[in-house]
XYZ file of C-alpha atoms in Angstrom:
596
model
C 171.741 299.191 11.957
C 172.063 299.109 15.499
C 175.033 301.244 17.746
C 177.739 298.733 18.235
C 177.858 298.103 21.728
C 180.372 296.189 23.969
C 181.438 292.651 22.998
C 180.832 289.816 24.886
C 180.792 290.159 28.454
C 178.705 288.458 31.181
C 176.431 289.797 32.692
C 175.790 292.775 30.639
C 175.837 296.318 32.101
C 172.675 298.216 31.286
C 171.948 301.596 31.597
C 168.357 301.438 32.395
C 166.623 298.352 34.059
C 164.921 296.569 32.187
C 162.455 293.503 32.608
C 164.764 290.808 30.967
C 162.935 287.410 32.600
C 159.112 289.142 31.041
C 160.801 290.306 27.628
C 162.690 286.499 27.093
C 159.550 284.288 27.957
C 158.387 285.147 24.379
C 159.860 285.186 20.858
C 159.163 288.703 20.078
C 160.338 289.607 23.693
C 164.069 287.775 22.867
C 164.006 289.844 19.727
C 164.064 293.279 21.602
C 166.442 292.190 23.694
C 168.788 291.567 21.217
C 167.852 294.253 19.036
C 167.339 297.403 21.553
C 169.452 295.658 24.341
C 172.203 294.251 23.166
C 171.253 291.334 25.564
C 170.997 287.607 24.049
C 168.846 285.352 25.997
C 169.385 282.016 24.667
C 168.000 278.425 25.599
C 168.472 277.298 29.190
C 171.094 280.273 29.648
C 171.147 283.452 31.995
C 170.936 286.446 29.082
C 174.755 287.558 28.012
C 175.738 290.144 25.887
C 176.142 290.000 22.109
C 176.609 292.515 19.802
C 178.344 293.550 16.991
C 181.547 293.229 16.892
C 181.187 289.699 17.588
C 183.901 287.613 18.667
C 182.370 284.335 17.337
C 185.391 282.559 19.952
C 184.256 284.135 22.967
C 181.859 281.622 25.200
C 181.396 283.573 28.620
C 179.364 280.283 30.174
C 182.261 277.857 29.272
C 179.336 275.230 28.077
C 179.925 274.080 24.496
C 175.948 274.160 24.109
C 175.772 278.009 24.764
C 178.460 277.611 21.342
C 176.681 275.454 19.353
C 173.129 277.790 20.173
C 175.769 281.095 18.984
C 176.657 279.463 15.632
C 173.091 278.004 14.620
C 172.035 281.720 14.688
C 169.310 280.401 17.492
C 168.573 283.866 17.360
C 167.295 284.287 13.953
C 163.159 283.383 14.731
C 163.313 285.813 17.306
C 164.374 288.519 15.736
C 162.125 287.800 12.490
C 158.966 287.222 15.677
C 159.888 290.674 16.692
C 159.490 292.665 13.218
C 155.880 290.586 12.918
C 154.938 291.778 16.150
C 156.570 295.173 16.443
C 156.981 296.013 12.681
C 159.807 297.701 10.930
C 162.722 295.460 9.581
C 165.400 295.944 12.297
C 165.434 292.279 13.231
C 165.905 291.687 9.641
C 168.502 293.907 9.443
C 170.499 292.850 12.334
C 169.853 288.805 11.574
C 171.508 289.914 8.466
C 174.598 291.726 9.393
C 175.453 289.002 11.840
C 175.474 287.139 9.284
C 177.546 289.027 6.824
C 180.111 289.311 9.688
C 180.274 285.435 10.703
C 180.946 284.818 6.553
C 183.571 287.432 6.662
C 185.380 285.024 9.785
C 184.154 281.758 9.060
C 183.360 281.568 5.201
C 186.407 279.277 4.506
C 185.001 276.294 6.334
C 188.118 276.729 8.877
C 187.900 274.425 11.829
C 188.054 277.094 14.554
C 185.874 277.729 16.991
C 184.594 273.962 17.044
C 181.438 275.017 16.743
C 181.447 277.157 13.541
C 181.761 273.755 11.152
C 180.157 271.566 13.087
C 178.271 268.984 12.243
C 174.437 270.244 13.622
C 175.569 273.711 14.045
C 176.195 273.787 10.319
C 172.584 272.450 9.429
C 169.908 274.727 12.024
C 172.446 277.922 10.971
C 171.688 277.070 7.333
C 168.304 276.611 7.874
C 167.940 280.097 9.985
C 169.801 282.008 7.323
C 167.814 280.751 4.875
C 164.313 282.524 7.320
C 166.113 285.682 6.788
C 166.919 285.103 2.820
C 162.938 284.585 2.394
C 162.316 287.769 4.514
C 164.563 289.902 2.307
C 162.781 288.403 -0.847
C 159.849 289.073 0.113
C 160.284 292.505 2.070
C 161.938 293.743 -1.526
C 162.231 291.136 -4.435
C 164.674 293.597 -6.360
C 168.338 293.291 -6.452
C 170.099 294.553 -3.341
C 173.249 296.031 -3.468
C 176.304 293.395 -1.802
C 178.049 294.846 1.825
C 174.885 296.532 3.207
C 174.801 296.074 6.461
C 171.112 296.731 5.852
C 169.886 296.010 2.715
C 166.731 296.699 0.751
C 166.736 293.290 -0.708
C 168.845 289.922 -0.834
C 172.430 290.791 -1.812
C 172.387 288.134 -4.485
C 175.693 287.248 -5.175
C 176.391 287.047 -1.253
C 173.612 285.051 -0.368
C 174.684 282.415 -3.305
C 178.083 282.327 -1.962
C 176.829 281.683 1.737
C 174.197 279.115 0.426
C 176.733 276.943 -2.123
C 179.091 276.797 0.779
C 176.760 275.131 3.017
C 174.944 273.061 0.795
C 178.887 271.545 0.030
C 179.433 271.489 3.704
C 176.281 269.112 3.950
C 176.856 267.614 1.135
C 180.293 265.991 2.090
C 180.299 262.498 3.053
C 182.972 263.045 5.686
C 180.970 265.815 7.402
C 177.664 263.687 7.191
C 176.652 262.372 10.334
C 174.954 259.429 8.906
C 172.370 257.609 11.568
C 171.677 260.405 13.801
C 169.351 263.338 14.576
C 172.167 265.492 13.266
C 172.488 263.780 10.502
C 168.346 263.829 9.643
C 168.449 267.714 10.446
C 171.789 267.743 7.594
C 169.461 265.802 5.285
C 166.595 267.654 5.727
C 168.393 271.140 5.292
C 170.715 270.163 2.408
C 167.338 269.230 0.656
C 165.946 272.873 1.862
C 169.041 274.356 0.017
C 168.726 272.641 -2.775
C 165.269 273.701 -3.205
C 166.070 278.140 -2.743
C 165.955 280.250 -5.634
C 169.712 280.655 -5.439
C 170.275 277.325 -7.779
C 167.123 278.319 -9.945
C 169.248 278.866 -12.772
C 171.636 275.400 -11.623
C 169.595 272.911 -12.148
C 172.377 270.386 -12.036
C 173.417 271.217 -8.225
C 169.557 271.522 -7.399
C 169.689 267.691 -8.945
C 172.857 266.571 -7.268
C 171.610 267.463 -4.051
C 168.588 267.083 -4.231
C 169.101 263.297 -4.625
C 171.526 263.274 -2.239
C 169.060 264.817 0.547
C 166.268 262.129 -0.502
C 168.918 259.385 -0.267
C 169.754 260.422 3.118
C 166.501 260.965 4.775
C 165.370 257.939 3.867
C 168.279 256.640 5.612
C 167.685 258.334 8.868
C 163.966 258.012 9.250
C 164.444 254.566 9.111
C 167.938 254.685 11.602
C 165.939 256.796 13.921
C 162.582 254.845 14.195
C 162.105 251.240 14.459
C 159.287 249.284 12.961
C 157.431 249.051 16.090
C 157.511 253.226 15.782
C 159.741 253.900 19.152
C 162.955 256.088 18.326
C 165.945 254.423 18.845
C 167.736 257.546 20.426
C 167.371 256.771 23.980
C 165.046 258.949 25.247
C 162.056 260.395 25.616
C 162.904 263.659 24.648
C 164.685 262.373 21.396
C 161.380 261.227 20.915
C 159.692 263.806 20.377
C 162.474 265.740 18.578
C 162.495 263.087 16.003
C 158.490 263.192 15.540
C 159.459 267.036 15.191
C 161.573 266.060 12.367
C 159.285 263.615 10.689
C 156.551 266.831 10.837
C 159.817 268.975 9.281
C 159.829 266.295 6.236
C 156.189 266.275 5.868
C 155.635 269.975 5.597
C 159.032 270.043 3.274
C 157.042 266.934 1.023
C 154.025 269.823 0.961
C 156.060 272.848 0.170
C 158.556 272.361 -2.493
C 156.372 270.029 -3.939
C 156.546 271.753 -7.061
C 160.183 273.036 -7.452
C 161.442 272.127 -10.816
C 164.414 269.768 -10.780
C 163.240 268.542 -7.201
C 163.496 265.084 -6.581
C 159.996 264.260 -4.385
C 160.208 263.199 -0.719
C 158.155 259.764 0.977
C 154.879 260.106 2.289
C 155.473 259.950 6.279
C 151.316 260.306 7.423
C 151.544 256.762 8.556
C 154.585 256.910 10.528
C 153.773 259.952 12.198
C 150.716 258.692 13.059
C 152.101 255.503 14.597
C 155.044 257.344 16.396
C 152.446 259.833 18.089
C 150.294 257.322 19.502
C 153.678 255.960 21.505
C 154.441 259.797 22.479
C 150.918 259.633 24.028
C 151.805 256.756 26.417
C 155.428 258.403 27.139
C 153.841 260.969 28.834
C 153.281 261.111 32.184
C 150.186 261.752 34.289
C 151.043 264.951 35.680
C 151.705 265.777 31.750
C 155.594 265.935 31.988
C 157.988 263.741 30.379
C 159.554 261.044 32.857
C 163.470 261.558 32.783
C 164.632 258.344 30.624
C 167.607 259.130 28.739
C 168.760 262.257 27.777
C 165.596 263.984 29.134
C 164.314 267.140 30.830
C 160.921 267.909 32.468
C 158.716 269.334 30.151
C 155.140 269.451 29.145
C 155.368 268.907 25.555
C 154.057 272.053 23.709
C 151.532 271.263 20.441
C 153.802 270.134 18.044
C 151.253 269.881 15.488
C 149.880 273.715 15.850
C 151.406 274.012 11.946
C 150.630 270.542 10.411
C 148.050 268.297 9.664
C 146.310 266.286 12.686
C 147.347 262.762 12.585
C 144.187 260.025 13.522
C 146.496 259.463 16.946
C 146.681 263.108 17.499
C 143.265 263.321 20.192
C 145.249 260.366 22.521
C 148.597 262.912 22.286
C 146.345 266.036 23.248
C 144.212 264.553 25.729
C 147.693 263.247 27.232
C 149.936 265.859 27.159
C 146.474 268.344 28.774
C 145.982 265.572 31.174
C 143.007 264.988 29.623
C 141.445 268.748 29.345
C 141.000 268.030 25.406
C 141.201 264.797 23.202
C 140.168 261.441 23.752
C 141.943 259.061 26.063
C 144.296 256.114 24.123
C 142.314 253.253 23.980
C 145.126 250.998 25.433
C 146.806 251.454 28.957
C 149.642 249.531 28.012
C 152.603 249.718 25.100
C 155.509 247.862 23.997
C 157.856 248.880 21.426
C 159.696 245.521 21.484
C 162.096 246.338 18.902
C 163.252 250.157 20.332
C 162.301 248.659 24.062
C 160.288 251.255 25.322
C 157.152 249.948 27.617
C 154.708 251.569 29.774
C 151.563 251.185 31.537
C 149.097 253.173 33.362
C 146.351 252.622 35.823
C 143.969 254.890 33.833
C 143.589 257.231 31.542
C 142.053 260.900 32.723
C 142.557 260.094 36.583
C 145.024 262.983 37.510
C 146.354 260.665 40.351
C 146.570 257.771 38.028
C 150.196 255.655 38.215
C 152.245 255.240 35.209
C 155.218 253.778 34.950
C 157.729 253.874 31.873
C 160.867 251.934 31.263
C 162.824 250.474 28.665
C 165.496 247.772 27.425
C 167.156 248.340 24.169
C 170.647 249.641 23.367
C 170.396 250.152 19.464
C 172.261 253.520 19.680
C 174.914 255.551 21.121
C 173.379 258.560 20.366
C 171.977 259.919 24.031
C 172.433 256.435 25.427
C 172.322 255.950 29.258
C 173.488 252.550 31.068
C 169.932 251.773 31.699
C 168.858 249.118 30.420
C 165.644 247.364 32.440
C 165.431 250.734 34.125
C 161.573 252.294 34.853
C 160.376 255.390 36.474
C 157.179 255.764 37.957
C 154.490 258.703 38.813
C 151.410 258.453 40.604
C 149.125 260.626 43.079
C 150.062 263.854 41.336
C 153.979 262.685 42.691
C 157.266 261.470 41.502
C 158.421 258.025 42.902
C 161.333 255.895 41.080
C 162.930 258.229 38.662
C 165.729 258.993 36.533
C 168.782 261.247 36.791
C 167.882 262.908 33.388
C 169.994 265.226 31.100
C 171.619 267.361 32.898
C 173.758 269.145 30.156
C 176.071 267.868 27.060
C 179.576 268.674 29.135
C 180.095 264.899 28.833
C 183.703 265.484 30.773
C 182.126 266.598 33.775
C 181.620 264.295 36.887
C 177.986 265.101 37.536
C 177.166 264.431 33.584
C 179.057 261.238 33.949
C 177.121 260.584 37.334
C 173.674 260.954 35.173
C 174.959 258.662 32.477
C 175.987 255.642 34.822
C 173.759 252.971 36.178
C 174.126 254.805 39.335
C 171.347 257.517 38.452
C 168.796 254.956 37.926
C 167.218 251.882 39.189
C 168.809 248.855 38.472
C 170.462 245.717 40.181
C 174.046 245.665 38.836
C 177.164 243.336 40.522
C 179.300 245.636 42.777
C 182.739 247.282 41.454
C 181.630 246.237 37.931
C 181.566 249.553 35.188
C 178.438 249.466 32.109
C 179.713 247.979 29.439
C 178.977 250.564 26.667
C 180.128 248.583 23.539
C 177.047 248.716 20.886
C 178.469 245.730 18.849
C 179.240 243.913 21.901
C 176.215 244.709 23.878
C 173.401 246.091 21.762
C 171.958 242.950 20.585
C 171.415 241.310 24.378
C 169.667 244.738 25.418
C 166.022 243.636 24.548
C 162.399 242.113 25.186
C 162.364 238.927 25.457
C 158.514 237.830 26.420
C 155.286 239.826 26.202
C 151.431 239.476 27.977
C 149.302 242.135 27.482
C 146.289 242.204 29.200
C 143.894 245.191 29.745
C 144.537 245.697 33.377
C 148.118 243.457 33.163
C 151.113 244.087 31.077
C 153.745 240.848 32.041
C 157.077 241.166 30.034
C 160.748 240.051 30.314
C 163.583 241.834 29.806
C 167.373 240.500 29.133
C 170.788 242.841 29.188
C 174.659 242.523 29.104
C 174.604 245.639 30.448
C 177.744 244.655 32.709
C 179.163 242.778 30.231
C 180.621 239.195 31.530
C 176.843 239.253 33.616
C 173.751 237.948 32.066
C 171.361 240.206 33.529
C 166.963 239.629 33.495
C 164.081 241.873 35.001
C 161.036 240.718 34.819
C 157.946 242.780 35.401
C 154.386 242.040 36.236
C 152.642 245.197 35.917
C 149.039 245.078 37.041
C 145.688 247.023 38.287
C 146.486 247.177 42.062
C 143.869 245.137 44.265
C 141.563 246.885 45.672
C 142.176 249.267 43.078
C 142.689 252.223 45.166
C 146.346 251.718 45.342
C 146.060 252.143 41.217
C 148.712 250.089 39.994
C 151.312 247.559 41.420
C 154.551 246.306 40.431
C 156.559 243.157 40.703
C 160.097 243.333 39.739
C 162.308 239.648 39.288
C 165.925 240.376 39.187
C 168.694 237.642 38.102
C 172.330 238.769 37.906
C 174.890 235.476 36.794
C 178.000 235.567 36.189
C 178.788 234.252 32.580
C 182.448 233.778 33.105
C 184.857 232.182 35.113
C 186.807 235.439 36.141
C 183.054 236.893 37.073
C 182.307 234.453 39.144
C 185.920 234.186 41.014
C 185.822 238.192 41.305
C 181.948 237.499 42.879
C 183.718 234.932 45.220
C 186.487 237.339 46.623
C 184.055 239.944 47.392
C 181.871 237.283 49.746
C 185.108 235.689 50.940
C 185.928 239.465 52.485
C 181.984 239.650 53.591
C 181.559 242.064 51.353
C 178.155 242.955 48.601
C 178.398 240.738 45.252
C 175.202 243.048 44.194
C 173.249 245.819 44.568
C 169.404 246.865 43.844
C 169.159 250.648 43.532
C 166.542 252.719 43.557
C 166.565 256.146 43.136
C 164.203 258.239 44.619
C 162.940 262.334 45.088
C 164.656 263.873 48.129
C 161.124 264.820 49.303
C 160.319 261.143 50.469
C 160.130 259.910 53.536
C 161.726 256.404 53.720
C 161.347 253.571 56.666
C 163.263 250.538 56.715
C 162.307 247.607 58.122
C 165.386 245.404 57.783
C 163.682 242.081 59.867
C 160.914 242.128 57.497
C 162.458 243.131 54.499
C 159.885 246.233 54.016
C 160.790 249.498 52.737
C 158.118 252.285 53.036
C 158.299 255.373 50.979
C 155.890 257.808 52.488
C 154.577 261.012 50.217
C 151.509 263.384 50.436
C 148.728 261.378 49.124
C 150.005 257.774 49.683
C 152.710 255.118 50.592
C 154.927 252.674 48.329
C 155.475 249.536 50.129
C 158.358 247.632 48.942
C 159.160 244.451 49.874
C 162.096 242.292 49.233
C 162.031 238.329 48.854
C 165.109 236.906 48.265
C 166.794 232.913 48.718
C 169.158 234.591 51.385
C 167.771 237.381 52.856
C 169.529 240.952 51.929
C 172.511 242.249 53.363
C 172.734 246.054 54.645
C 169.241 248.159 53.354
C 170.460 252.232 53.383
C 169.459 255.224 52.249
C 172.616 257.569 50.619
C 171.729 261.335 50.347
C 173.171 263.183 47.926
C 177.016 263.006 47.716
C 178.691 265.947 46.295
C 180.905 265.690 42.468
C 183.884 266.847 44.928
C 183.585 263.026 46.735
C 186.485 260.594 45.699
C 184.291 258.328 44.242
C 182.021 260.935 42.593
C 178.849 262.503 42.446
C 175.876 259.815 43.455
C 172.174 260.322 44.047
C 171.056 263.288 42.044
C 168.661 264.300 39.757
C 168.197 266.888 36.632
C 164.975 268.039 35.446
C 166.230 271.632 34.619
C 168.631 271.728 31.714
C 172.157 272.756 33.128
C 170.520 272.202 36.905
C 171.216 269.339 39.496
C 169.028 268.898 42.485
C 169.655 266.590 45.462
C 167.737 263.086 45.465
C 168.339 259.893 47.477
C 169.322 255.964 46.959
C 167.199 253.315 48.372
C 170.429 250.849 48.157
C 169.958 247.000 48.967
C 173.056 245.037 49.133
C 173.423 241.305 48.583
C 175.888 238.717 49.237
C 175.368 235.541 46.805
C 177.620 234.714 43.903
C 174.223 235.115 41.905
C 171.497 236.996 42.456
C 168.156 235.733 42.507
C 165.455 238.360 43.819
C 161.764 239.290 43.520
C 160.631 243.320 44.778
C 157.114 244.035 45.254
C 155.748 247.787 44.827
C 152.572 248.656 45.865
C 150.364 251.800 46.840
C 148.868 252.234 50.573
C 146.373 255.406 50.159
C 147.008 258.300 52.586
């Protein structure tokens, strides 16, 4: 076993230096640290110290995501990476008398720290004890001996104890997140339980929850993807994590396939094959994901490096290498009408090409953003509209709340009015309305209630830019009315002072270089490689065009024109802002390319 070292502090206090940013950019690396170091370097964290004893309350970056990383045991595959690679068992050992010591604190299912019951917390630490329970069977199949802080095999009785408890903890209906990723990541891992060699000789738990887990994940493959194969989560990240998941079911299909007592899982193949192919158009030129939703920039790593290739799998490779391997998609344009995702690209394998994705469909809360009819776009190797992104889970914090609003993105919205957030209310008027798809044109209209007593529409006309050096143009037609009499009076009062009824917002990188011309309505956005002309028609011309740097979270009114595409980061961007003074607005904005 390790020394015991210091409890939690921040930063820790070494007596030798040593490399920590080489050791924690690999999974073996993060498993030294913690073994010979002390030092934990977890997910999107600076590295803190955590050793034994723990105190499983302390949380020395006061962000309840460091928490929830602490009681998954996020730490378990790197310790288990760092035996493979450096042999020996000592991550084993240490994985496992963490683990005897969080039992001995938390084995009651008591409801402090937040985190230790929690909902997802309680599913990935089940699953990572579970890595460690294999190891120990296979490392020594013999009975170990119970309160070794380093045993020679799986304490049996102790392991049985740990596993019952959070199979029940699954289990219960009133801890089931039902139509979630946390509650597909429950299902998945109650079904993993059910399946371990501790309920080989209980076949009627194995049973019980066994049909439970099917029940469930039937549930939430079908809550998280709609039929046109676009995850209803929000964002492009969730995205991906629930194709991740779908691959997690597959492999679990393959595995315990022959379990007795098991209840069988679905065949996915088709869905996976489906959901990859809309992955593939997420994906942006420069291979990163655009920032819609709850989303970070990333280049998504091979996801299928352990499974079976999908037939869509070439277009998702050649996409997310920017074309170095696979075979291009064969369309340029999607749309998932049901989930509302849409996108379009100029080409496939040009690394300047333009893409732009947006969506319009509110059919969950999870990781939902007011931005409905909202679209980023990339072209000549650069960032142009984009999003505010994730920014972290702290959902109290101004600057989270900032990247949530319709403020960090780029929509027309009636002034002084809040997103209405209502699902029930709202979710249904979030959607598609009309569809042509061309091979060089994607037309399609979009509706909203995102602010409530307004019927909002954007329509787009997305199109091969002639002459086609520009790439790709866009045509955006924006209607705001007010569907109420108290709308309209409050859109009344605010022209009666001479004041904007509505805004068009764009948000934009801080690196641009804007140029109004307010007599001719033209906007020009300068970058390296080229220019995005906008230009504004309207029935009555525009009020005040400005450009609003970043304003600090300190402000009165809050945090506005920022970005995050580092988890836990912001970084300044700016607000092409457009103001308008009619009780209803009524206006068309024309993007196009001018080549450097």
């Amino acid at each position: 076993m390790p020394e015991t070292r210091p409890n939690l502090v921040s930063p820790p206090t070494l007596d030798s230096p040593v490399d920590v940013d080489t050791l924690r950019g690999t999974a073996a690396g993060r498993g030294r640290l913690l073994v010979d170091y002390g030092i934990w370097a977890a997910s999107y964290f600076a590295p803190h110290s955590l050793s034994r004893p723990v105190d499983w309350t302390a949380n020395p970056t006061g962000n309840r995501s460091w928490a929830f990383l602490l009681h998954s045991f996020s730490f378990v595959p790197d310790l288990l990476a760092h035996d493979a690679a450096l042999g020996g068992t000592r991550g084993r050992d240490l994985s496992w008398a963490l683990m005897t010591d969080w039992w001995a604190a938390h084995g009651d299912l008591c409801a402090e720290p937040p985190m230790a019951w929690h909902d997802h917390a309680t599913a990935l630490r089940a699953h990572n004890w579970m890595l460690v329970a294999q190891r120990l069977r296979e490392d020594a199949p013999s009975t170990g001996a119970d309160g070794d802080d380093a045993p020679h095999a799986l304490p049996q009785d102790t392991w049985h104890a740990m596993a019952a408890r959070h199979a029940e903890a699954l289990a219960d209906p009133a801890r089931y997140s039902r139509g979630t990723n946390h509650g597909f990541d429950q299902s998945m891992v109650l079904y993993e339980l059910a399946a371990d060699a501790a309920f080989d000789a209980v076949p009627e738990l194995r049973g019980t929850w066994g049909d439970v887990a099917v029940a469930r994940i039937a549930h939430e493959i079908g809550t998280a993807f709609g039929a046109d194969h676009g995850h209803r989560e929000n964002s492009v990240l969730y995205h991906e994590f629930g194709l991740i998941q779908l691959l997690r079911v597959q492999a679990l299909r393959t595995r315990l396939a022959e379990v007795a007592g098991l209840p069988p899982l679905s065949d996915q193949a088709a869905l996976i094959d489906r959901a990859t192919l809309v992955m593939a158009h997420m994906i942006g030129p420069d291979t990163t994901f655009p920032l819609i939703g709850d989303t970070v920039r990333k280049t998504p790593s091979d996801i299928f490096r352990t499974h079976p290739l999908p037939p869509s799998y070439p277009a998702y490779d050649f996409a997310r290498t920017g074309g170095e391997r696979g075979a291009a998609p064969g369309d340029r344009g999607l749309v998932c009408r049901e989930t509302g995702w849409f996108a379009m690209r100029s080409d496939w394998g040009d690394g300047l090409a333009v893409s732009l994705l947006g969506r319009c469909g509110y059919r969950s809360p999870y990781h939902r953003q007011d931005d409905d009819q909202s679209f980023t776009l990339k072209g000549w190797a650069e960032d142009w509209i984009i999003d505010g992104g994730l920014l972290s889970y702290e959902e109290k914090t101004p600057m989270r709340r900032y990247m949530r609003s319709w403020k960090a993105h780029s929509l027309s919205a009636p002034t002084g009015v809040e997103a209405a957030r209502d699902l029930d209310a709202t979710g249904a008027a979030a959607r598609i309305t009309t569809v042509v798809q061309r091979p060089k044109r994607l037309v399609l209209g979009t509706a909203s209630r995102l602010f409530g007593d307004y019927v909002t529409t954007r329509d787009f006309e997305i199109a091969r830019q002639k002459p086609e050096d520009g790439r790709l143009s866009v045509v955006l037609t924006d209607t705001l009315i007010p569907g109420t009499d108290a709308a309209l009076a409050s859109r009344m009062a605010l022209r009666a002072k001479g004041a904007a009824t509505y805004v068009t917002r764009f948000l934009l990188p801080d690196d641009k270089r804007i140029a109004i011309d307010a007599a001719e309505a033209e906007v020009r956005i300068a970058g390296t490689r080229a220019t995005l002309v906008l230009s504004i028609q309207a029935a009555v011309p525009p009020g005040d065009i400005r450009v609003l740097r970043a304003v600090p979270e300190t402000d009165p009114e809050g945090p506005d024109a920022w970005r995050s595409r580092v988890f836990g980061e912001a970084e300044p961007a700016q607000v092409l802002e457009i103001a308008h003074t009619t009780l209803a607005l009524q206006a068309r904005y024309e993007l196009r390319f001018e080549p450097v």
